[in-house]
PDB file of C-alpha atoms in Angstrom:
ATOM      1  CA  MET A  30      73.481 101.182 121.496  1.00 66.00           C
ATOM      2  CA  ILE A  31      71.183  99.579 118.931  1.00 74.00           C
ATOM      3  CA  ALA A  32      71.889 102.496 116.610  1.00 73.00           C
ATOM      4  CA  LEU A  33      75.626 101.898 117.020  1.00 70.00           C
ATOM      5  CA  LEU A  34      75.173  98.198 116.301  1.00 77.00           C
ATOM      6  CA  LEU A  35      73.204  98.911 113.134  1.00 76.00           C
ATOM      7  CA  ARG A  36      75.714 101.578 112.091  1.00 72.00           C
ATOM      8  CA  ASP A  37      78.665  99.217 112.414  1.00 71.00           C
ATOM      9  CA  LEU A  38      76.815  96.474 110.560  1.00 72.00           C
ATOM     10  CA  LYS A  39      75.988  98.870 107.727  1.00 75.00           C
ATOM     11  CA  LEU A  40      79.592 100.044 107.548  1.00 70.00           C
ATOM     12  CA  SER A  41      80.840  96.460 107.466  1.00 70.00           C
ATOM     13  CA  PHE A  42      78.491  95.476 104.666  1.00 67.00           C
ATOM     14  CA  ARG A  43      79.065  98.737 102.794  1.00 66.00           C
ATOM     15  CA  ALA A  44      82.833  98.310 102.920  1.00 61.00           C
ATOM     16  CA  GLY A  45      82.369  94.829 101.485  1.00 57.00           C
ATOM     17  CA  GLY A  46      84.835  92.011 101.160  1.00 56.00           C
ATOM     18  CA  GLY A  47      85.484  91.408 104.855  1.00 64.00           C
ATOM     19  CA  ALA A  48      83.220  88.422 105.354  1.00 74.00           C
ATOM     20  CA  LEU A  49      83.867  87.106 101.842  1.00 81.00           C
ATOM     21  CA  ILE A  50      87.638  87.278 102.258  1.00 84.00           C
ATOM     22  CA  GLY A  51      87.337  85.502 105.592  1.00 86.00           C
ATOM     23  CA  ILE A  52      85.247  82.711 104.088  1.00 89.00           C
ATOM     24  CA  LEU A  53      87.632  82.338 101.135  1.00 90.00           C
ATOM     25  CA  PHE A  54      90.606  82.170 103.492  1.00 91.00           C
ATOM     26  CA  PHE A  55      88.719  79.651 105.633  1.00 92.00           C
ATOM     27  CA  LEU A  56      88.023  77.573 102.535  1.00 91.00           C
ATOM     28  CA  THR A  57      91.650  77.783 101.421  1.00 91.00           C
ATOM     29  CA  VAL A  58      93.022  76.611 104.767  1.00 89.00           C
ATOM     30  CA  VAL A  59      90.664  73.637 104.915  1.00 89.00           C
ATOM     31  CA  ALA A  60      90.991  72.766 101.224  1.00 86.00           C
ATOM     32  CA  VAL A  61      94.791  72.470 101.222  1.00 88.00           C
ATOM     33  CA  ILE A  62      94.885  70.017 104.140  1.00 85.00           C
ATOM     34  CA  PRO A  63      93.914  66.941 102.065  1.00 82.00           C
ATOM     35  CA  PHE A  64      96.808  67.679  99.713  1.00 84.00           C
ATOM     36  CA  GLY A  65      99.182  67.582 102.663  1.00 83.00           C
ATOM     37  CA  VAL A  66      97.897  64.523 104.518  1.00 81.00           C
ATOM     38  CA  GLY A  67      96.892  62.441 101.510  1.00 77.00           C
ATOM     39  CA  PRO A  68      93.607  60.873 100.418  1.00 76.00           C
ATOM     40  CA  ASP A  69      93.036  58.891 103.629  1.00 81.00           C
ATOM     41  CA  LEU A  70      89.368  59.624 104.350  1.00 83.00           C
ATOM     42  CA  ASN A  71      89.520  58.126 107.834  1.00 87.00           C
ATOM     43  CA  LEU A  72      92.436  60.377 108.749  1.00 87.00           C
ATOM     44  CA  LEU A  73      90.668  63.428 107.338  1.00 87.00           C
ATOM     45  CA  SER A  74      87.581  62.550 109.342  1.00 88.00           C
ATOM     46  CA  ARG A  75      89.608  62.254 112.558  1.00 89.00           C
ATOM     47  CA  ILE A  76      91.463  65.540 112.169  1.00 91.00           C
ATOM     48  CA  GLY A  77      88.512  67.352 110.585  1.00 91.00           C
ATOM     49  CA  PRO A  78      87.186  69.138 113.704  1.00 93.00           C
ATOM     50  CA  ALA A  79      90.632  70.468 114.577  1.00 94.00           C
ATOM     51  CA  ILE A  80      91.301  71.662 111.026  1.00 94.00           C
ATOM     52  CA  VAL A  81      87.941  73.422 110.759  1.00 95.00           C
ATOM     53  CA  TRP A  82      88.497  75.116 114.110  1.00 95.00           C
ATOM     54  CA  ILE A  83      92.023  76.220 113.173  1.00 94.00           C
ATOM     55  CA  GLY A  84      90.809  77.543 109.829  1.00 93.00           C
ATOM     56  CA  ALA A  85      87.992  79.483 111.471  1.00 93.00           C
ATOM     57  CA  LEU A  86      90.365  80.883 114.087  1.00 94.00           C
ATOM     58  CA  LEU A  87      92.872  82.122 111.511  1.00 92.00           C
ATOM     59  CA  ALA A  88      90.125  83.542 109.301  1.00 91.00           C
ATOM     60  CA  ALA A  89      88.619  85.375 112.277  1.00 90.00           C
ATOM     61  CA  LEU A  90      91.926  87.165 112.853  1.00 87.00           C
ATOM     62  CA  LEU A  91      91.917  88.764 109.404  1.00 84.00           C
ATOM     63  CA  GLY A  92      89.597  91.693 110.035  1.00 78.00           C
ATOM     64  CA  LEU A  93      90.352  92.432 113.664  1.00 82.00           C
ATOM     65  CA  ASP A  94      92.618  95.376 112.867  1.00 76.00           C
ATOM     66  CA  ARG A  95      89.641  97.178 111.290  1.00 76.00           C
ATOM     67  CA  LEU A  96      87.572  97.005 114.475  1.00 79.00           C
ATOM     68  CA  PHE A  97      88.471 100.561 115.540  1.00 79.00           C
ATOM     69  CA  GLN A  98      90.601 101.723 112.611  1.00 74.00           C
ATOM     70  CA  ALA A  99      87.710 103.123 110.564  1.00 71.00           C
ATOM     71  CA  ASP A 100      86.460 105.085 113.570  1.00 72.00           C
ATOM     72  CA  ARG A 101      89.918 106.529 114.072  1.00 73.00           C
ATOM     73  CA  ASP A 102      90.305 107.455 110.408  1.00 68.00           C
ATOM     74  CA  ASP A 103      87.016 109.371 110.188  1.00 68.00           C
ATOM     75  CA  GLY A 104      87.337 110.959 113.623  1.00 67.00           C
ATOM     76  CA  SER A 105      84.354 109.201 115.179  1.00 70.00           C
ATOM     77  CA  LEU A 106      86.622 107.478 117.700  1.00 71.00           C
ATOM     78  CA  ASP A 107      87.107 110.822 119.456  1.00 67.00           C
ATOM     79  CA  LEU A 108      83.340 111.224 119.671  1.00 73.00           C
ATOM     80  CA  ILE A 109      83.012 107.715 121.072  1.00 73.00           C
ATOM     81  CA  LEU A 110      85.560 108.528 123.765  1.00 73.00           C
ATOM     82  CA  MET A 111      83.670 111.704 124.728  1.00 77.00           C
ATOM     83  CA  GLN A 112      80.154 110.263 124.755  1.00 75.00           C
ATOM     84  CA  GLU A 113      78.094 109.803 127.909  1.00 72.00           C
ATOM     85  CA  HIS A 114      77.576 106.067 127.479  1.00 74.00           C
ATOM     86  CA  PRO A 115      80.138 103.816 129.184  1.00 82.00           C
ATOM     87  CA  LEU A 116      82.986 103.091 126.802  1.00 85.00           C
ATOM     88  CA  VAL A 117      82.985  99.428 127.850  1.00 89.00           C
ATOM     89  CA  LEU A 118      79.406  99.048 126.642  1.00 89.00           C
ATOM     90  CA  THR A 119      80.266 100.737 123.347  1.00 87.00           C
ATOM     91  CA  VAL A 120      83.185  98.365 122.799  1.00 89.00           C
ATOM     92  CA  LEU A 121      80.939  95.406 123.623  1.00 91.00           C
ATOM     93  CA  VAL A 122      78.432  96.504 120.975  1.00 89.00           C
ATOM     94  CA  LYS A 123      81.188  96.987 118.399  1.00 88.00           C
ATOM     95  CA  CYS A 124      82.505  93.503 119.157  1.00 91.00           C
ATOM     96  CA  LEU A 125      79.025  92.094 118.656  1.00 91.00           C
ATOM     97  CA  ALA A 126      78.695  93.908 115.330  1.00 89.00           C
ATOM     98  CA  HIS A 127      82.083  92.611 114.219  1.00 88.00           C
ATOM     99  CA  TRP A 128      81.106  89.074 115.176  1.00 91.00           C
ATOM    100  CA  LEU A 129      77.811  89.279 113.300  1.00 90.00           C
ATOM    101  CA  ALA A 130      79.366  90.738 110.162  1.00 88.00           C
ATOM    102  CA  ASN A 131      82.662  88.866 109.931  1.00 88.00           C
ATOM    103  CA  ILE A 132      82.782  85.796 112.178  1.00 92.00           C
ATOM    104  CA  LEU A 133      79.224  84.462 112.093  1.00 93.00           C
ATOM    105  CA  PRO A 134      79.514  83.803 108.318  1.00 92.00           C
ATOM    106  CA  LEU A 135      82.459  81.518 109.121  1.00 93.00           C
ATOM    107  CA  VAL A 136      80.275  79.567 111.545  1.00 95.00           C
ATOM    108  CA  ILE A 137      77.561  79.263 108.909  1.00 94.00           C
ATOM    109  CA  ALA A 138      80.099  78.054 106.330  1.00 93.00           C
ATOM    110  CA  SER A 139      81.653  75.456 108.647  1.00 93.00           C
ATOM    111  CA  PRO A 140      79.223  72.585 107.811  1.00 93.00           C
ATOM    112  CA  LEU A 141      80.147  72.787 104.132  1.00 91.00           C
ATOM    113  CA  LEU A 142      83.837  72.688 104.966  1.00 91.00           C
ATOM    114  CA  GLY A 143      83.176  69.805 107.338  1.00 90.00           C
ATOM    115  CA  LEU A 144      81.908  67.827 104.366  1.00 89.00           C
ATOM    116  CA  PHE A 145      85.218  68.482 102.610  1.00 86.00           C
ATOM    117  CA  MET A 146      86.937  66.784 105.554  1.00 88.00           C
ATOM    118  CA  ASN A 147      84.639  63.733 105.398  1.00 86.00           C
ATOM    119  CA  MET A 148      83.234  64.505 108.843  1.00 90.00           C
ATOM    120  CA  SER A 149      80.106  62.797 110.129  1.00 89.00           C
ATOM    121  CA  GLU A 150      76.856  64.658 110.709  1.00 92.00           C
ATOM    122  CA  VAL A 151      77.394  64.559 114.464  1.00 91.00           C
ATOM    123  CA  ALA A 152      80.914  65.952 114.137  1.00 92.00           C
ATOM    124  CA  ILE A 153      79.743  68.715 111.803  1.00 94.00           C
ATOM    125  CA  GLY A 154      76.972  69.672 114.212  1.00 94.00           C
ATOM    126  CA  ALA A 155      79.364  69.651 117.160  1.00 94.00           C
ATOM    127  CA  VAL A 156      81.898  71.831 115.367  1.00 95.00           C
ATOM    128  CA  MET A 157      79.236  74.313 114.330  1.00 95.00           C
ATOM    129  CA  LEU A 158      77.822  74.457 117.865  1.00 96.00           C
ATOM    130  CA  THR A 159      81.226  74.946 119.480  1.00 96.00           C
ATOM    131  CA  LEU A 160      82.141  77.607 116.926  1.00 96.00           C
ATOM    132  CA  LEU A 161      78.864  79.382 117.595  1.00 96.00           C
ATOM    133  CA  VAL A 162      79.600  79.419 121.319  1.00 96.00           C
ATOM    134  CA  GLY A 163      83.359  79.967 121.210  1.00 95.00           C
ATOM    135  CA  SER A 164      83.806  82.359 118.293  1.00 95.00           C
ATOM    136  CA  PRO A 165      82.438  85.428 120.145  1.00 95.00           C
ATOM    137  CA  ALA A 166      85.424  85.093 122.465  1.00 95.00           C
ATOM    138  CA  LEU A 167      87.669  85.654 119.442  1.00 94.00           C
ATOM    139  CA  ALA A 168      86.010  89.015 118.826  1.00 93.00           C
ATOM    140  CA  PHE A 169      86.303  90.031 122.480  1.00 94.00           C
ATOM    141  CA  ILE A 170      89.967  89.031 122.624  1.00 94.00           C
ATOM    142  CA  GLY A 171      90.640  90.706 119.296  1.00 91.00           C
ATOM    143  CA  ALA A 172      89.148  93.957 120.539  1.00 90.00           C
ATOM    144  CA  VAL A 173      92.009  94.301 123.013  1.00 90.00           C
ATOM    145  CA  GLY A 174      94.640  93.834 120.330  1.00 87.00           C
ATOM    146  CA  ALA A 175      92.810  96.154 117.942  1.00 86.00           C
ATOM    147  CA  ALA A 176      92.577  98.846 120.614  1.00 86.00           C
ATOM    148  CA  VAL A 177      96.279  98.562 121.431  1.00 84.00           C
ATOM    149  CA  ALA A 178      97.249  98.840 117.764  1.00 80.00           C
ATOM    150  CA  VAL A 179      94.692 101.484 116.768  1.00 79.00           C
ATOM    151  CA  THR A 180      97.272 104.280 116.734  1.00 71.00           C
ATOM    152  CA  LEU A 181      99.753 102.327 114.632  1.00 71.00           C
ATOM    153  CA  PRO A 182      99.751 102.849 110.855  1.00 63.00           C
ATOM    154  CA  ARG A 183     100.125  99.135 110.098  1.00 64.00           C
ATOM    155  CA  GLY A 184      98.853  97.323 113.128  1.00 60.00           C
ATOM    156  CA  GLY A 185      97.255  94.335 111.416  1.00 64.00           C
ATOM    157  CA  LEU A 186     100.162  91.967 111.979  1.00 73.00           C
ATOM    158  CA  LEU A 187     100.649  93.223 115.520  1.00 76.00           C
ATOM    159  CA  VAL A 188      97.002  92.531 116.335  1.00 80.00           C
ATOM    160  CA  SER A 189      97.361  88.928 115.188  1.00 81.00           C
ATOM    161  CA  ILE A 190     100.564  88.468 117.193  1.00 83.00           C
ATOM    162  CA  LEU A 191      98.966  89.901 120.326  1.00 82.00           C
ATOM    163  CA  VAL A 192      95.706  88.018 119.991  1.00 89.00           C
ATOM    164  CA  LEU A 193      96.776  84.561 118.820  1.00 90.00           C
ATOM    165  CA  PRO A 194      98.279  83.313 122.126  1.00 92.00           C
ATOM    166  CA  LEU A 195      95.147  84.359 124.022  1.00 92.00           C
ATOM    167  CA  THR A 196      92.922  82.379 121.667  1.00 94.00           C
ATOM    168  CA  ILE A 197      94.641  79.056 122.403  1.00 95.00           C
ATOM    169  CA  PRO A 198      92.285  78.120 125.307  1.00 95.00           C
ATOM    170  CA  VAL A 199      89.289  78.753 123.043  1.00 96.00           C
ATOM    171  CA  LEU A 200      90.812  76.490 120.407  1.00 96.00           C
ATOM    172  CA  ILE A 201      91.697  73.745 122.889  1.00 96.00           C
ATOM    173  CA  PHE A 202      88.271  73.446 124.465  1.00 96.00           C
ATOM    174  CA  GLY A 203      86.422  74.011 121.200  1.00 95.00           C
ATOM    175  CA  VAL A 204      88.258  71.117 119.577  1.00 95.00           C
ATOM    176  CA  SER A 205      87.989  68.987 122.730  1.00 94.00           C
ATOM    177  CA  ALA A 206      84.223  69.429 122.859  1.00 93.00           C
ATOM    178  CA  SER A 207      83.943  68.645 119.147  1.00 92.00           C
ATOM    179  CA  TYR A 208      85.887  65.413 119.534  1.00 92.00           C
ATOM    180  CA  ALA A 209      83.951  64.491 122.667  1.00 90.00           C
ATOM    181  CA  ALA A 210      80.696  64.645 120.717  1.00 87.00           C
ATOM    182  CA  VAL A 211      81.818  61.839 118.396  1.00 84.00           C
ATOM    183  CA  GLU A 212      83.838  59.742 120.850  1.00 80.00           C
ATOM    184  CA  ASP A 213      81.593  57.820 123.218  1.00 67.00           C
ATOM    185  CA  PRO A 214      83.939  57.542 126.225  1.00 62.00           C
ATOM    186  CA  ALA A 215      84.656  61.284 126.218  1.00 69.00           C
ATOM    187  CA  PRO A 216      81.975  63.463 127.849  1.00 86.00           C
ATOM    188  CA  PHE A 217      80.862  66.408 125.732  1.00 87.00           C
ATOM    189  CA  LEU A 218      79.457  68.648 128.437  1.00 90.00           C
ATOM    190  CA  PRO A 219      82.575  69.485 130.540  1.00 91.00           C
ATOM    191  CA  PRO A 220      84.725  70.950 127.723  1.00 93.00           C
ATOM    192  CA  PHE A 221      81.657  72.615 126.222  1.00 94.00           C
ATOM    193  CA  LEU A 222      80.773  74.318 129.509  1.00 95.00           C
ATOM    194  CA  ILE A 223      84.383  75.429 129.921  1.00 96.00           C
ATOM    195  CA  LEU A 224      84.188  76.916 126.425  1.00 96.00           C
ATOM    196  CA  VAL A 225      81.032  78.781 127.438  1.00 97.00           C
ATOM    197  CA  ALA A 226      82.786  80.032 130.575  1.00 97.00           C
ATOM    198  CA  ILE A 227      85.782  81.229 128.543  1.00 97.00           C
ATOM    199  CA  THR A 228      83.507  83.177 126.220  1.00 96.00           C
ATOM    200  CA  MET A 229      81.685  84.764 129.153  1.00 96.00           C
ATOM    201  CA  PHE A 230      84.996  85.602 130.821  1.00 96.00           C
ATOM    202  CA  PHE A 231      86.354  87.365 127.756  1.00 95.00           C
ATOM    203  CA  ALA A 232      82.989  89.069 127.218  1.00 94.00           C
ATOM    204  CA  VAL A 233      83.774  90.925 130.444  1.00 94.00           C
ATOM    205  CA  ILE A 234      87.563  91.230 130.303  1.00 94.00           C
ATOM    206  CA  GLY A 235      87.893  91.929 126.573  1.00 93.00           C
ATOM    207  CA  PRO A 236      85.749  95.083 126.319  1.00 92.00           C
ATOM    208  CA  LEU A 237      87.187  96.349 129.600  1.00 93.00           C
ATOM    209  CA  GLY A 238      90.770  95.936 128.399  1.00 91.00           C
ATOM    210  CA  ALA A 239      89.936  97.432 125.013  1.00 89.00           C
ATOM    211  CA  ALA A 240      88.262 100.428 126.651  1.00 89.00           C
ATOM    212  CA  LEU A 241      91.337 101.083 128.787  1.00 89.00           C
ATOM    213  CA  ALA A 242      93.597 100.809 125.739  1.00 85.00           C
ATOM    214  CA  LEU A 243      91.403 103.220 123.781  1.00 84.00           C
ATOM    215  CA  ARG A 244      91.456 105.693 126.666  1.00 82.00           C
ATOM    216  CA  ASN A 245      95.245 105.562 126.737  1.00 81.00           C
ATOM    217  CA  ALA A 246      95.408 105.941 122.964  1.00 65.00           C
ATOM    218  CA  GLY A 247      93.095 108.945 123.154  1.00 56.00           C
ATOM    219  CA  ASP A 248      95.261 110.598 125.773  1.00 57.00           C
TER     220      ASP A 248
END
């Protein structure tokens, strides 16, 4: 499994552009908001956590269609389906590799984009922490959509359509926890723990659903 993780990471970095395109898209989404809402720094500070989360969510959707597509194109997907290791575990490792290569850079870039939104240090830290905890769920959810669309020639848009509604709970509790960290009356821990629970839930359900979809696609 470690070999598979390293292989997918090498392929992601060798292909190039995935993480960079995601960061540039993330930057674009966040950068255009001030032009729409005006130069009110207080308003930007209030909506900053939500905008950063939405930008990260949309950027994370960009590369999901490539999660299994490269394996299908070079024929290695058939070998994965025939291997002795449980397919669910293989999908879990591939999700982890995708998160490390494509989504973790968005988390690392979020503090810089938080500064663009005039967010406080506490808000920036809260957003980064919630993204770090909640963003793996995006990869697990996306694996299901990518597995369903793996046999389609142009499944990128379909993956986004399938995945986006399922990511709404992650967005809601990620933003809620971020706001709770900077608003004294609102407790931070309850929405944060729910976000952790959502990630753990999809860490189980996502690879399982993706494995079933890949089995059906292979048949």
